Amino acid sequence: MEKNYAQLILTELEQNGEIPDTLLLAKKFEIEHQELVGYLNSLLLENYITQEVKEIQRWVLLQEGLDNATNGTPEFRVFKGIPAEGISKNDLEAKFDPNVFKFGLQNGMKKKWFKIKDGLIQKEVADVVDEDAVLLKRIESNSNLEDIKKDVFDNFKKRKIITQEVIKYFKINKGTEYKPIYVELESDLTYDMVKNYDDFVKNQDGTTKSNTELAKKFKKYNWNSVGKDIKTGNLHPLMKVRKQFREVLIEMGFEEMATNQYVESGFWNFDALFQPQQHPARDAHDTFFIREPAHSKNLDPEYWERVKKTHEVGGYGSIGYRYDWSYDEAKKNIFRTHTTAVSSKMLRQIAIEFAKDGVFKPRKFFSIDRVFRNESLDATHLAEFHQIEGVIADKNVGLGELLGVITEFFAKIGITGLKFKPTYNPYTEPSLEIHGFHPGLNKVIELGNSGVFRPEMLRPMGLPEDIQVLGWGLGLERPTMIQYKFKNIRDLLGYGVDMKLLKENPICCFKN
Ligand code: PHE
């Protein structure tokens, strides 16, 4: 049967009036001190006992000390390895671990247990007592150490084979609710108590218990007890930040686009966006090409034809790029290099719907997902990362609306005072880099890129002339790194990620 330690402790108190040293009591009970402390805590909580914290310093053996205590000192072991007729150094060495031999030889010669004579190691005495090992064993047992001299301890300590440890223990006295007999209290209100309520509240003489009496039947709630560490899954910081951006964009009336297609044709990633086929970004240095299947099909021949023509000779007020547009190049499968590949497909979809219904509905879209670039990897670059992108298609919108919506978007994540800088994108005109003051970093940083989509992109899709499309994009990693104070992008994404750190990260909130 399991021992009732709470009762054993009370019996001890009853017999001796106090318990001067819980370390000794744990030894007497033959349990770990920590386990005893557990029982003491519940008695303490119910005020059976009071406790006073005490401290002692104790010598403990370090690993080498333990080894010497159990297997003998190196010199003793080496001594025991020497036969009566002596032995060559090499033969003796072969019997031992290199360190044991080295120190054993040194110490043994110093102690004059053996010496080198005629090229052999020979014993100088018939037998030896391993005094150090005996001392270490006594220190390990931690009793009757009074006669061991201070310099023995100092010497062992210097050799790093023992160390001093502070041990906490308690002195126990009777508490306000002390009784010699331990009454096990209820810790939960059970079904049976409720079902047999009358029996539960009645005393043996038939009187009903008062509330205070009833409360005494239950254990006091321990508000200080530490909860169990619950093993749970948790969101990656990038996904937490994505969730926040998603909420901001949904709040602003944007619909989320489906982004679950990582492999896209060059057509949607580049050609549909009026990005010429010779553009350096279409090089294997920047883009990952898919080997199998290497090509996708042209499922929209009329539209492709218009795209081909716009690239080659222009149209809609443009003179085009004036080169021979290749179907083969457009069909090449790649990992999408930006989420604008998703937007271009969606815009063509809107144009198809418009052609069918003849009515144009203004639309606002966003996407947040993974893109891939054949980059050389360093502290701020990965070959895969995430982009956030917003797209607005409407009548009578232009640069003013673009600046307005970007300003509102960043204000919602706590970044104000934006600056815009002209830039070049093949698919937008005008194009603007977005810069902003980041309060966390206390400086102006580049936040993203934006622009008004070109007619050379929109008109071949079939969008009418009076429809403008605005867009902006930014990376997800950068704001996340700033938010969570990551210096290296590889701590955030990939195999270098510390799972414990991810688990302990707080939820993301930009405006704190
Ligand atoms: N695709 C651009 C990038 O990768 C961002 C962008 C999106 C620019 C939409 C203009 C319009 O940086």
Short mmCIF file of C-alpha atoms and ligand atoms in Angstrom, two decimals:
data_model
loop_
_atom_site.label_atom_id
_atom_site.label_comp_id
_atom_site.label_asym_id
_atom_site.label_seq_id
_atom_site.Cartn_x
_atom_site.Cartn_y
_atom_site.Cartn_z
CA MET A 1 0.00 0.00 0.00
CA GLU A 2 1.16 3.51 -0.70
CA LYS A 3 2.54 5.18 2.40
CA ASN A 4 0.58 8.03 3.92
CA TYR A 5 3.50 10.44 4.21
CA ALA A 6 1.32 13.32 5.40
CA GLN A 7 0.37 11.17 8.41
CA LEU A 8 3.96 10.01 8.91
CA ILE A 9 5.10 13.64 9.06
CA LEU A 10 2.41 14.48 11.64
CA THR A 11 3.37 11.44 13.73
CA GLU A 12 6.98 12.62 13.64
CA LEU A 13 5.87 16.08 14.81
CA GLU A 14 3.65 14.60 17.52
CA GLN A 15 6.54 12.51 18.87
CA ASN A 16 9.31 15.13 18.73
CA GLY A 17 7.47 18.45 18.93
CA GLU A 18 9.36 19.68 15.85
CA ILE A 19 11.25 18.42 12.80
CA PRO A 20 14.63 20.18 12.84
CA ASP A 21 15.90 18.98 9.45
CA THR A 22 13.79 17.79 6.56
CA LEU A 23 16.89 16.42 4.78
CA LEU A 24 17.32 13.94 7.60
CA LEU A 25 13.62 13.14 7.60
CA ALA A 26 13.71 12.41 3.85
CA LYS A 27 16.63 10.05 4.51
CA LYS A 28 14.68 8.37 7.31
CA PHE A 29 11.61 7.96 5.07
CA GLU A 30 13.90 6.80 2.23
CA ILE A 31 12.42 9.25 -0.26
CA GLU A 32 13.86 12.16 -2.23
CA HIS A 33 13.82 15.47 -0.38
CA GLN A 34 11.84 17.00 -3.24
CA GLU A 35 9.11 14.42 -2.80
CA LEU A 36 8.94 15.14 0.93
CA VAL A 37 8.63 18.85 0.12
CA GLY A 38 5.52 18.02 -1.92
CA TYR A 39 3.84 16.43 1.13
CA LEU A 40 5.00 19.28 3.36
CA ASN A 41 3.44 21.79 0.98
CA SER A 42 -0.02 20.32 1.26
CA LEU A 43 0.26 20.19 5.08
CA LEU A 44 1.44 23.81 4.94
CA LEU A 45 -1.51 24.84 2.83
CA GLU A 46 -3.90 23.33 5.37
CA ASN A 47 -1.96 25.00 8.22
CA TYR A 48 -1.09 21.73 9.94
CA ILE A 49 2.50 22.90 9.99
CA THR A 50 4.74 25.94 9.63
CA GLN A 51 8.11 25.82 7.98
CA GLU A 52 11.30 27.79 8.26
CA VAL A 53 13.82 27.81 5.41
CA LYS A 54 17.35 26.70 6.31
CA GLU A 55 20.48 26.39 4.26
CA ILE A 56 23.60 24.30 4.51
CA GLN A 57 26.66 24.04 2.39
CA ARG A 58 27.53 20.54 1.39
CA TRP A 59 30.39 18.98 -0.52
CA VAL A 60 29.39 16.99 -3.57
CA LEU A 61 31.54 14.92 -5.91
CA LEU A 62 31.92 16.07 -9.49
CA GLN A 63 32.11 13.52 -12.28
CA GLU A 64 35.82 12.82 -11.86
CA GLY A 65 35.37 12.62 -8.11
CA LEU A 66 32.61 10.06 -8.53
CA ASP A 67 34.79 8.08 -10.91
CA ASN A 68 37.71 8.12 -8.44
CA ALA A 69 35.44 7.14 -5.55
CA THR A 70 34.01 4.13 -7.37
CA ASN A 71 36.94 2.95 -9.52
CA GLY A 72 39.90 4.20 -7.50
CA THR A 73 42.27 7.09 -8.25
CA PRO A 74 44.26 6.93 -11.52
CA GLU A 75 47.51 6.29 -9.58
CA PHE A 76 45.88 3.42 -7.73
CA ARG A 77 44.60 1.89 -10.95
CA VAL A 78 47.99 2.28 -12.63
CA PHE A 79 49.71 0.78 -9.56
CA LYS A 80 47.41 -2.24 -9.71
CA GLY A 81 48.30 -2.65 -13.41
CA ILE A 82 52.04 -3.11 -12.69
CA PRO A 83 53.13 -6.75 -12.38
CA ALA A 84 55.80 -7.76 -9.78
CA GLU A 85 58.53 -8.01 -12.44
CA GLY A 86 57.80 -4.51 -13.84
CA ILE A 87 56.38 -3.50 -17.23
CA SER A 88 57.36 -1.31 -20.18
CA LYS A 89 55.72 2.10 -20.41
CA ASN A 90 54.02 1.18 -23.69
CA ASP A 91 52.54 -2.04 -22.37
CA LEU A 92 51.26 -0.30 -19.27
CA GLU A 93 49.83 2.58 -21.27
CA ALA A 94 47.89 0.16 -23.46
CA LYS A 95 45.87 -0.95 -20.42
CA PHE A 96 44.40 2.48 -19.68
CA ASP A 97 42.41 5.37 -20.93
CA PRO A 98 45.02 8.05 -21.96
CA ASN A 99 44.04 10.51 -19.20
CA VAL A 100 43.95 7.90 -16.46
CA PHE A 101 47.42 6.75 -17.52
CA LYS A 102 48.86 10.27 -17.75
CA PHE A 103 47.69 11.42 -14.31
CA GLY A 104 48.11 7.99 -12.75
CA LEU A 105 51.77 7.84 -13.82
CA GLN A 106 52.49 11.40 -12.62
CA ASN A 107 50.74 11.09 -9.26
CA GLY A 108 51.98 7.57 -8.54
CA MET A 109 55.61 8.56 -9.08
CA LYS A 110 55.12 11.66 -6.93
CA LYS A 111 53.71 9.43 -4.18
CA LYS A 112 56.71 7.10 -4.69
CA TRP A 113 54.43 4.11 -5.40
CA PHE A 114 56.46 3.18 -8.47
CA LYS A 115 59.42 4.45 -10.56
CA ILE A 116 61.09 3.93 -13.89
CA LYS A 117 64.08 1.65 -13.55
CA ASP A 118 66.06 -0.13 -16.32
CA GLY A 119 63.49 1.03 -18.88
CA LEU A 120 60.67 -0.61 -16.91
CA ILE A 121 58.04 0.77 -14.59
CA GLN A 122 58.50 -1.01 -11.29
CA LYS A 123 56.63 -0.93 -7.98
CA GLU A 124 58.50 0.70 -5.09
CA VAL A 125 56.13 -0.66 -2.44
CA ALA A 126 54.40 -4.00 -2.17
CA ASP A 127 50.90 -2.56 -1.69
CA VAL A 128 49.17 0.78 -1.27
CA VAL A 129 45.96 2.13 0.26
CA ASP A 130 43.96 4.39 -2.01
CA GLU A 131 43.44 7.06 0.65
CA ASP A 132 42.01 9.66 -1.72
CA ALA A 133 39.36 7.24 -2.93
CA VAL A 134 38.46 6.44 0.69
CA LEU A 135 38.18 10.16 1.48
CA LEU A 136 36.05 10.77 -1.59
CA LYS A 137 33.70 7.95 -0.60
CA ARG A 138 33.31 9.51 2.83
CA ILE A 139 32.61 12.90 1.29
CA GLU A 140 30.07 11.29 -0.99
CA SER A 141 28.24 9.74 1.97
CA ASN A 142 28.32 13.18 3.65
CA SER A 143 28.57 11.92 7.24
CA ASN A 144 31.27 12.25 9.90
CA LEU A 145 33.45 14.60 7.89
CA GLU A 146 34.65 16.53 10.98
CA ASP A 147 38.11 14.93 11.11
CA ILE A 148 38.90 15.58 7.44
CA LYS A 149 41.31 18.52 7.26
CA LYS A 150 40.42 21.71 5.41
CA ASP A 151 43.32 21.43 2.96
CA VAL A 152 42.04 18.01 1.82
CA PHE A 153 38.83 19.72 0.69
CA ASP A 154 40.76 22.64 -0.77
CA ASN A 155 43.01 20.31 -2.73
CA PHE A 156 40.09 18.25 -4.11
CA LYS A 157 38.26 21.45 -4.96
CA LYS A 158 41.29 22.83 -6.81
CA ARG A 159 41.51 19.61 -8.79
CA LYS A 160 37.81 20.08 -9.68
CA ILE A 161 36.77 16.71 -8.35
CA ILE A 162 34.49 18.08 -5.63
CA THR A 163 32.47 21.25 -5.27
CA GLN A 164 30.38 22.96 -2.65
CA GLU A 165 26.64 23.10 -3.05
CA VAL A 166 24.07 25.11 -1.12
CA ILE A 167 21.24 22.89 -0.02
CA LYS A 168 17.90 24.25 1.15
CA TYR A 169 15.89 22.39 3.71
CA PHE A 170 13.23 23.21 6.25
CA LYS A 171 12.62 23.20 9.94
CA ILE A 172 9.03 22.16 10.63
CA ASN A 173 6.80 23.20 13.54
CA LYS A 174 3.15 22.72 14.42
CA GLY A 175 0.78 25.10 12.64
CA THR A 176 -2.52 26.70 13.68
CA GLU A 177 -4.61 23.78 12.38
CA TYR A 178 -2.25 21.14 13.73
CA LYS A 179 -3.88 17.81 14.61
CA PRO A 180 -1.95 14.58 15.15
CA ILE A 181 -4.25 12.74 12.75
CA TYR A 182 -4.32 13.74 9.11
CA VAL A 183 -7.80 14.14 7.67
CA GLU A 184 -7.81 13.73 3.90
CA LEU A 185 -9.79 16.64 2.46
CA GLU A 186 -11.92 16.55 -0.64
CA SER A 187 -10.38 18.25 -3.62
CA ASP A 188 -13.39 18.14 -5.93
CA LEU A 189 -17.13 18.35 -5.63
CA THR A 190 -18.19 14.99 -6.98
CA TYR A 191 -21.34 13.59 -8.53
CA ASP A 192 -21.85 11.41 -5.45
CA MET A 193 -21.75 14.37 -3.06
CA VAL A 194 -24.42 16.15 -5.06
CA LYS A 195 -26.53 13.01 -5.46
CA ASN A 196 -26.37 12.20 -1.75
CA TYR A 197 -26.48 15.82 -0.75
CA ASP A 198 -28.48 15.23 2.46
CA ASP A 199 -26.00 12.66 3.74
CA PHE A 200 -23.12 14.88 2.77
CA VAL A 201 -24.33 17.93 4.71
CA LYS A 202 -25.59 16.01 7.77
CA ASN A 203 -23.54 15.27 10.88
CA GLN A 204 -23.83 11.85 12.54
CA ASP A 205 -26.25 13.27 15.14
CA GLY A 206 -28.58 14.44 12.36
CA THR A 207 -27.78 18.17 12.59
CA THR A 208 -26.92 20.03 9.40
CA LYS A 209 -23.40 21.31 8.87
CA SER A 210 -22.87 25.06 8.61
CA ASN A 211 -21.27 26.45 5.46
CA THR A 212 -17.99 27.05 7.31
CA GLU A 213 -18.00 23.44 8.46
CA LEU A 214 -18.73 22.25 4.95
CA ALA A 215 -15.95 24.40 3.51
CA LYS A 216 -13.55 22.72 5.93
CA LYS A 217 -14.19 19.38 4.23
CA PHE A 218 -12.54 20.70 1.08
CA LYS A 219 -8.95 21.41 0.32
CA LYS A 220 -8.09 25.08 0.01
CA TYR A 221 -7.49 26.16 -3.51
CA ASN A 222 -3.78 26.57 -4.17
CA TRP A 223 -3.51 29.71 -6.24
CA ASN A 224 0.27 29.44 -6.31
CA SER A 225 0.55 26.00 -7.82
CA VAL A 226 2.14 26.00 -11.24
CA GLY A 227 -0.03 24.76 -14.08
CA LYS A 228 0.94 21.89 -16.31
CA ASP A 229 2.98 22.73 -19.37
CA ILE A 230 0.50 21.97 -22.10
CA LYS A 231 1.86 20.58 -25.33
CA THR A 232 0.10 22.42 -28.11
CA GLY A 233 0.64 23.34 -31.69
CA ASN A 234 1.25 26.99 -32.36
CA LEU A 235 1.22 29.42 -35.23
CA HIS A 236 4.49 30.37 -36.86
CA PRO A 237 5.21 34.12 -36.39
CA LEU A 238 4.87 34.62 -40.14
CA MET A 239 1.41 33.13 -40.00
CA LYS A 240 0.50 35.32 -37.03
CA VAL A 241 1.60 38.40 -38.92
CA ARG A 242 -0.18 37.15 -42.05
CA LYS A 243 -3.36 36.86 -39.99
CA GLN A 244 -3.02 40.47 -38.89
CA PHE A 245 -2.45 41.75 -42.42
CA ARG A 246 -5.36 39.64 -43.59
CA GLU A 247 -7.61 41.22 -40.96
CA VAL A 248 -6.50 44.73 -41.96
CA LEU A 249 -7.23 44.06 -45.64
CA ILE A 250 -10.57 42.40 -44.96
CA GLU A 251 -11.50 45.38 -42.77
CA MET A 252 -10.69 47.61 -45.77
CA GLY A 253 -13.08 45.60 -47.96
CA PHE A 254 -10.58 43.45 -49.88
CA GLU A 255 -11.38 39.85 -50.94
CA GLU A 256 -8.72 37.18 -50.65
CA MET A 257 -7.52 35.54 -53.88
CA ALA A 258 -6.70 31.82 -54.07
CA THR A 259 -2.92 31.53 -53.87
CA ASN A 260 -2.46 27.78 -53.59
CA GLN A 261 -0.71 27.39 -56.95
CA TYR A 262 3.04 27.83 -56.56
CA VAL A 263 3.86 26.67 -60.08
CA GLU A 264 2.71 29.09 -62.73
CA SER A 265 3.47 29.55 -66.41
CA GLY A 266 5.84 32.31 -67.44
CA PHE A 267 2.79 33.70 -69.18
CA TRP A 268 0.90 34.66 -66.01
CA ASN A 269 4.01 35.61 -64.08
CA PHE A 270 5.57 37.80 -66.82
CA ASP A 271 3.93 38.00 -70.27
CA ALA A 272 0.43 38.89 -69.11
CA LEU A 273 2.14 41.65 -67.09
CA PHE A 274 3.74 43.08 -70.21
CA GLN A 275 7.17 41.99 -69.02
CA PRO A 276 9.30 41.36 -72.14
CA GLN A 277 10.71 37.88 -72.69
CA GLN A 278 14.31 39.15 -72.68
CA HIS A 279 13.85 40.76 -69.27
CA PRO A 280 16.73 39.74 -66.98
CA ALA A 281 14.27 38.58 -64.28
CA ARG A 282 13.25 35.73 -66.62
CA ASP A 283 16.73 34.31 -66.41
CA ALA A 284 17.53 31.09 -64.58
CA HIS A 285 19.61 33.24 -62.23
CA ASP A 286 16.48 34.85 -60.87
CA THR A 287 13.73 32.38 -61.58
CA PHE A 288 13.29 28.69 -60.80
CA PHE A 289 12.19 26.75 -63.90
CA ILE A 290 10.30 23.48 -63.56
CA ARG A 291 11.81 20.47 -65.31
CA GLU A 292 8.80 18.15 -65.31
CA PRO A 293 6.34 19.18 -66.70
CA ALA A 294 8.43 21.87 -68.30
CA HIS A 295 5.54 23.50 -70.14
CA SER A 296 1.91 24.30 -69.55
CA LYS A 297 -0.83 24.60 -72.16
CA ASN A 298 -2.24 27.67 -73.78
CA LEU A 299 -5.90 27.48 -72.71
CA ASP A 300 -6.81 30.99 -73.79
CA PRO A 301 -5.48 31.34 -77.40
CA GLU A 302 -7.29 34.55 -78.32
CA TYR A 303 -6.02 36.39 -75.28
CA TRP A 304 -2.49 35.02 -75.80
CA GLU A 305 -2.62 36.27 -79.35
CA ARG A 306 -3.46 39.79 -78.13
CA VAL A 307 -0.64 39.62 -75.56
CA LYS A 308 1.77 38.49 -78.31
CA LYS A 309 0.70 41.37 -80.50
CA THR A 310 1.02 43.95 -77.73
CA HIS A 311 4.55 42.77 -76.91
CA GLU A 312 5.55 42.72 -80.59
CA VAL A 313 3.95 45.80 -82.06
CA GLY A 314 2.01 47.44 -79.25
CA GLY A 315 -1.51 48.81 -79.41
CA TYR A 316 -3.73 50.86 -77.04
CA GLY A 317 -1.42 53.82 -77.58
CA SER A 318 1.80 51.83 -77.17
CA ILE A 319 4.48 50.85 -79.70
CA GLY A 320 5.28 47.58 -77.91
CA TYR A 321 8.74 46.06 -77.41
CA ARG A 322 9.35 45.15 -81.08
CA TYR A 323 10.64 41.58 -80.83
CA ASP A 324 9.37 38.12 -81.78
CA TRP A 325 7.26 36.90 -78.91
CA SER A 326 7.71 33.17 -78.25
CA TYR A 327 4.84 30.88 -77.19
CA ASP A 328 7.40 28.41 -75.94
CA GLU A 329 8.89 30.97 -73.55
CA ALA A 330 5.42 31.89 -72.25
CA LYS A 331 4.51 28.24 -71.66
CA LYS A 332 7.57 27.51 -69.50
CA ASN A 333 6.58 26.43 -66.02
CA ILE A 334 8.22 28.32 -63.17
CA PHE A 335 7.79 28.90 -59.47
CA ARG A 336 5.92 32.20 -59.30
CA THR A 337 8.36 35.01 -58.55
CA HIS A 338 5.73 37.41 -57.22
CA THR A 339 2.08 37.31 -56.19
CA THR A 340 1.29 39.62 -59.10
CA ALA A 341 1.06 36.35 -61.09
CA VAL A 342 -2.05 35.60 -59.02
CA SER A 343 -3.39 39.11 -59.60
CA SER A 344 -2.91 38.94 -63.38
CA LYS A 345 -4.89 35.71 -63.59
CA MET A 346 -7.66 37.22 -61.46
CA LEU A 347 -7.82 40.36 -63.62
CA ARG A 348 -8.24 38.25 -66.76
CA GLN A 349 -11.06 36.43 -64.94
CA ILE A 350 -12.78 39.75 -64.22
CA ALA A 351 -12.44 40.70 -67.88
CA ILE A 352 -14.06 37.38 -68.93
CA GLU A 353 -16.94 37.98 -66.51
CA PHE A 354 -17.32 41.51 -67.84
CA ALA A 355 -17.47 40.21 -71.43
CA LYS A 356 -20.23 37.80 -70.34
CA ASP A 357 -22.40 40.15 -68.23
CA GLY A 358 -21.60 43.49 -69.87
CA VAL A 359 -21.52 45.08 -66.40
CA PHE A 360 -18.41 45.92 -64.51
CA LYS A 361 -18.36 45.51 -60.74
CA PRO A 362 -15.54 47.33 -58.90
CA ARG A 363 -13.37 44.78 -57.12
CA LYS A 364 -10.71 44.86 -54.42
CA PHE A 365 -8.46 41.84 -53.95
CA PHE A 366 -5.53 40.79 -51.87
CA SER A 367 -3.19 37.85 -51.52
CA ILE A 368 -0.58 36.85 -48.96
CA ASP A 369 1.49 33.83 -49.89
CA ARG A 370 4.78 32.33 -50.87
CA VAL A 371 6.92 33.36 -53.85
CA PHE A 372 10.24 31.99 -55.07
CA ARG A 373 13.41 33.58 -56.38
CA ASN A 374 16.73 32.03 -57.25
CA GLU A 375 18.65 34.30 -54.85
CA SER A 376 21.97 33.74 -53.15
CA LEU A 377 21.03 33.20 -49.54
CA ASP A 378 22.17 35.49 -46.73
CA ALA A 379 20.90 37.05 -43.51
CA THR A 380 18.18 38.98 -45.33
CA HIS A 381 17.51 36.86 -48.44
CA LEU A 382 15.84 33.49 -48.87
CA ALA A 383 14.93 31.65 -52.05
CA GLU A 384 11.33 31.55 -50.86
CA PHE A 385 9.47 34.23 -49.01
CA HIS A 386 6.01 35.73 -48.74
CA GLN A 387 4.41 38.71 -50.42
CA ILE A 388 1.38 40.72 -49.50
CA GLU A 389 -0.40 42.29 -52.44
CA GLY A 390 -3.45 44.48 -52.85
CA VAL A 391 -5.25 45.16 -56.13
CA ILE A 392 -8.13 47.55 -56.85
CA ALA A 393 -10.04 47.58 -60.13
CA ASP A 394 -12.48 50.44 -60.54
CA LYS A 395 -13.64 53.30 -62.72
CA ASN A 396 -12.09 56.73 -62.21
CA VAL A 397 -9.29 55.67 -59.94
CA GLY A 398 -5.67 56.68 -60.35
CA LEU A 399 -2.55 57.76 -58.55
CA GLY A 400 -4.47 59.75 -55.90
CA GLU A 401 -6.54 56.72 -54.88
CA LEU A 402 -3.44 54.51 -54.91
CA LEU A 403 -1.60 56.84 -52.54
CA GLY A 404 -4.70 57.08 -50.37
CA VAL A 405 -5.29 53.37 -50.03
CA ILE A 406 -1.59 52.61 -49.35
CA THR A 407 -1.50 55.35 -46.71
CA GLU A 408 -4.59 53.92 -45.03
CA PHE A 409 -3.21 50.37 -45.17
CA PHE A 410 0.09 51.29 -43.51
CA ALA A 411 -1.62 53.56 -40.97
CA LYS A 412 -3.57 50.48 -39.85
CA ILE A 413 -0.32 48.75 -38.97
CA GLY A 414 1.03 51.83 -37.21
CA ILE A 415 3.25 53.24 -39.96
CA THR A 416 2.52 56.84 -40.96
CA GLY A 417 4.37 59.63 -42.78
CA LEU A 418 4.92 57.58 -45.97
CA LYS A 419 7.19 58.82 -48.73
CA PHE A 420 6.82 57.70 -52.36
CA LYS A 421 9.67 57.49 -54.82
CA PRO A 422 9.29 56.99 -58.59
CA THR A 423 10.53 53.64 -59.85
CA TYR A 424 10.14 51.30 -62.84
CA ASN A 425 8.03 48.16 -63.18
CA PRO A 426 7.24 46.72 -66.61
CA TYR A 427 3.56 46.39 -65.64
CA THR A 428 2.81 49.68 -63.89
CA GLU A 429 3.07 53.33 -64.88
CA PRO A 430 3.53 55.36 -62.80
CA SER A 431 5.37 53.07 -60.39
CA LEU A 432 6.23 54.07 -56.85
CA GLU A 433 8.46 52.69 -54.15
CA ILE A 434 6.89 53.08 -50.72
CA HIS A 435 9.12 54.31 -47.89
CA GLY A 436 8.06 54.92 -44.33
CA PHE A 437 9.25 55.79 -40.88
CA HIS A 438 9.33 52.71 -38.74
CA PRO A 439 8.88 53.70 -35.08
CA GLY A 440 10.42 50.41 -33.86
CA LEU A 441 13.59 50.91 -35.90
CA ASN A 442 13.48 54.70 -35.57
CA LYS A 443 14.34 55.24 -39.23
CA VAL A 444 12.88 55.45 -42.73
CA ILE A 445 12.90 52.09 -44.55
CA GLU A 446 11.65 50.83 -47.91
CA LEU A 447 8.34 49.10 -47.34
CA GLY A 448 7.10 48.07 -50.76
CA ASN A 449 6.38 48.78 -54.37
CA SER A 450 3.24 49.94 -56.17
CA GLY A 451 1.77 51.39 -59.29
CA VAL A 452 -1.10 51.88 -61.70
CA PHE A 453 -1.29 48.89 -64.06
CA ARG A 454 -0.48 49.67 -67.68
CA PRO A 455 -3.07 49.60 -70.50
CA GLU A 456 -0.68 47.22 -72.35
CA MET A 457 -1.50 44.71 -69.61
CA LEU A 458 -5.19 45.44 -68.97
CA ARG A 459 -6.56 46.04 -72.44
CA PRO A 460 -5.47 42.74 -74.01
CA MET A 461 -7.22 41.07 -71.06
CA GLY A 462 -10.46 42.68 -72.21
CA LEU A 463 -10.88 45.27 -69.48
CA PRO A 464 -12.56 48.39 -70.86
CA GLU A 465 -10.67 51.62 -71.30
CA ASP A 466 -12.35 53.42 -68.39
CA ILE A 467 -11.27 50.79 -65.85
CA GLN A 468 -8.06 51.40 -63.97
CA VAL A 469 -6.29 48.90 -61.79
CA LEU A 470 -4.07 49.90 -58.87
CA GLY A 471 -1.71 47.63 -57.03
CA TRP A 472 0.86 47.49 -54.28
CA GLY A 473 2.96 44.81 -52.77
CA LEU A 474 5.32 44.20 -49.88
CA GLY A 475 7.19 41.36 -48.26
CA LEU A 476 5.85 39.59 -45.18
CA GLU A 477 9.22 38.64 -43.69
CA ARG A 478 10.55 42.13 -43.18
CA PRO A 479 7.71 43.44 -41.00
CA THR A 480 7.73 40.12 -39.11
CA MET A 481 11.48 40.35 -38.45
CA ILE A 482 11.06 43.90 -37.21
CA GLN A 483 8.08 42.96 -35.06
CA TYR A 484 9.75 39.96 -33.45
CA LYS A 485 13.28 41.44 -33.47
CA PHE A 486 14.79 38.73 -35.66
CA LYS A 487 18.13 39.78 -37.13
CA ASN A 488 18.53 36.83 -39.46
CA ILE A 489 15.78 35.73 -41.84
CA ARG A 490 16.99 32.14 -41.42
CA ASP A 491 15.85 32.24 -37.79
CA LEU A 492 12.36 32.88 -39.12
CA LEU A 493 12.00 30.49 -42.03
CA GLY A 494 13.67 27.19 -42.88
CA TYR A 495 15.51 24.51 -40.96
CA GLY A 496 17.36 26.99 -38.72
CA VAL A 497 14.18 27.94 -36.90
CA ASP A 498 14.17 27.40 -33.14
CA MET A 499 10.85 25.70 -32.40
CA LYS A 500 10.96 26.65 -28.71
CA LEU A 501 11.42 30.31 -29.56
CA LEU A 502 8.51 30.18 -31.99
CA LYS A 503 6.34 28.64 -29.32
CA GLU A 504 7.22 31.28 -26.74
CA ASN A 505 6.75 34.26 -29.06
CA PRO A 506 3.84 36.49 -28.14
CA ILE A 507 0.96 37.07 -30.50
CA CYS A 508 1.60 39.75 -33.05
CA CYS A 509 0.26 43.21 -32.56
CA PHE A 510 1.71 46.03 -34.63
CA LYS A 511 0.20 48.91 -32.77
CA ASN A 512 1.64 48.22 -29.32
N1 PHE B 1 5.13 42.69 -57.83
C1 PHE B 1 5.83 43.78 -57.22
C2 PHE B 1 7.05 43.21 -56.46
O1 PHE B 1 7.28 42.02 -56.54
C3 PHE B 1 4.95 44.56 -56.29
C4 PHE B 1 3.84 45.27 -57.03
C5 PHE B 1 2.57 44.75 -56.97
C6 PHE B 1 4.08 46.41 -57.73
C7 PHE B 1 1.52 45.38 -57.64
C8 PHE B 1 3.06 47.05 -58.39
C9 PHE B 1 1.79 46.54 -58.35
O2 PHE B 1 7.78 43.93 -55.82
#
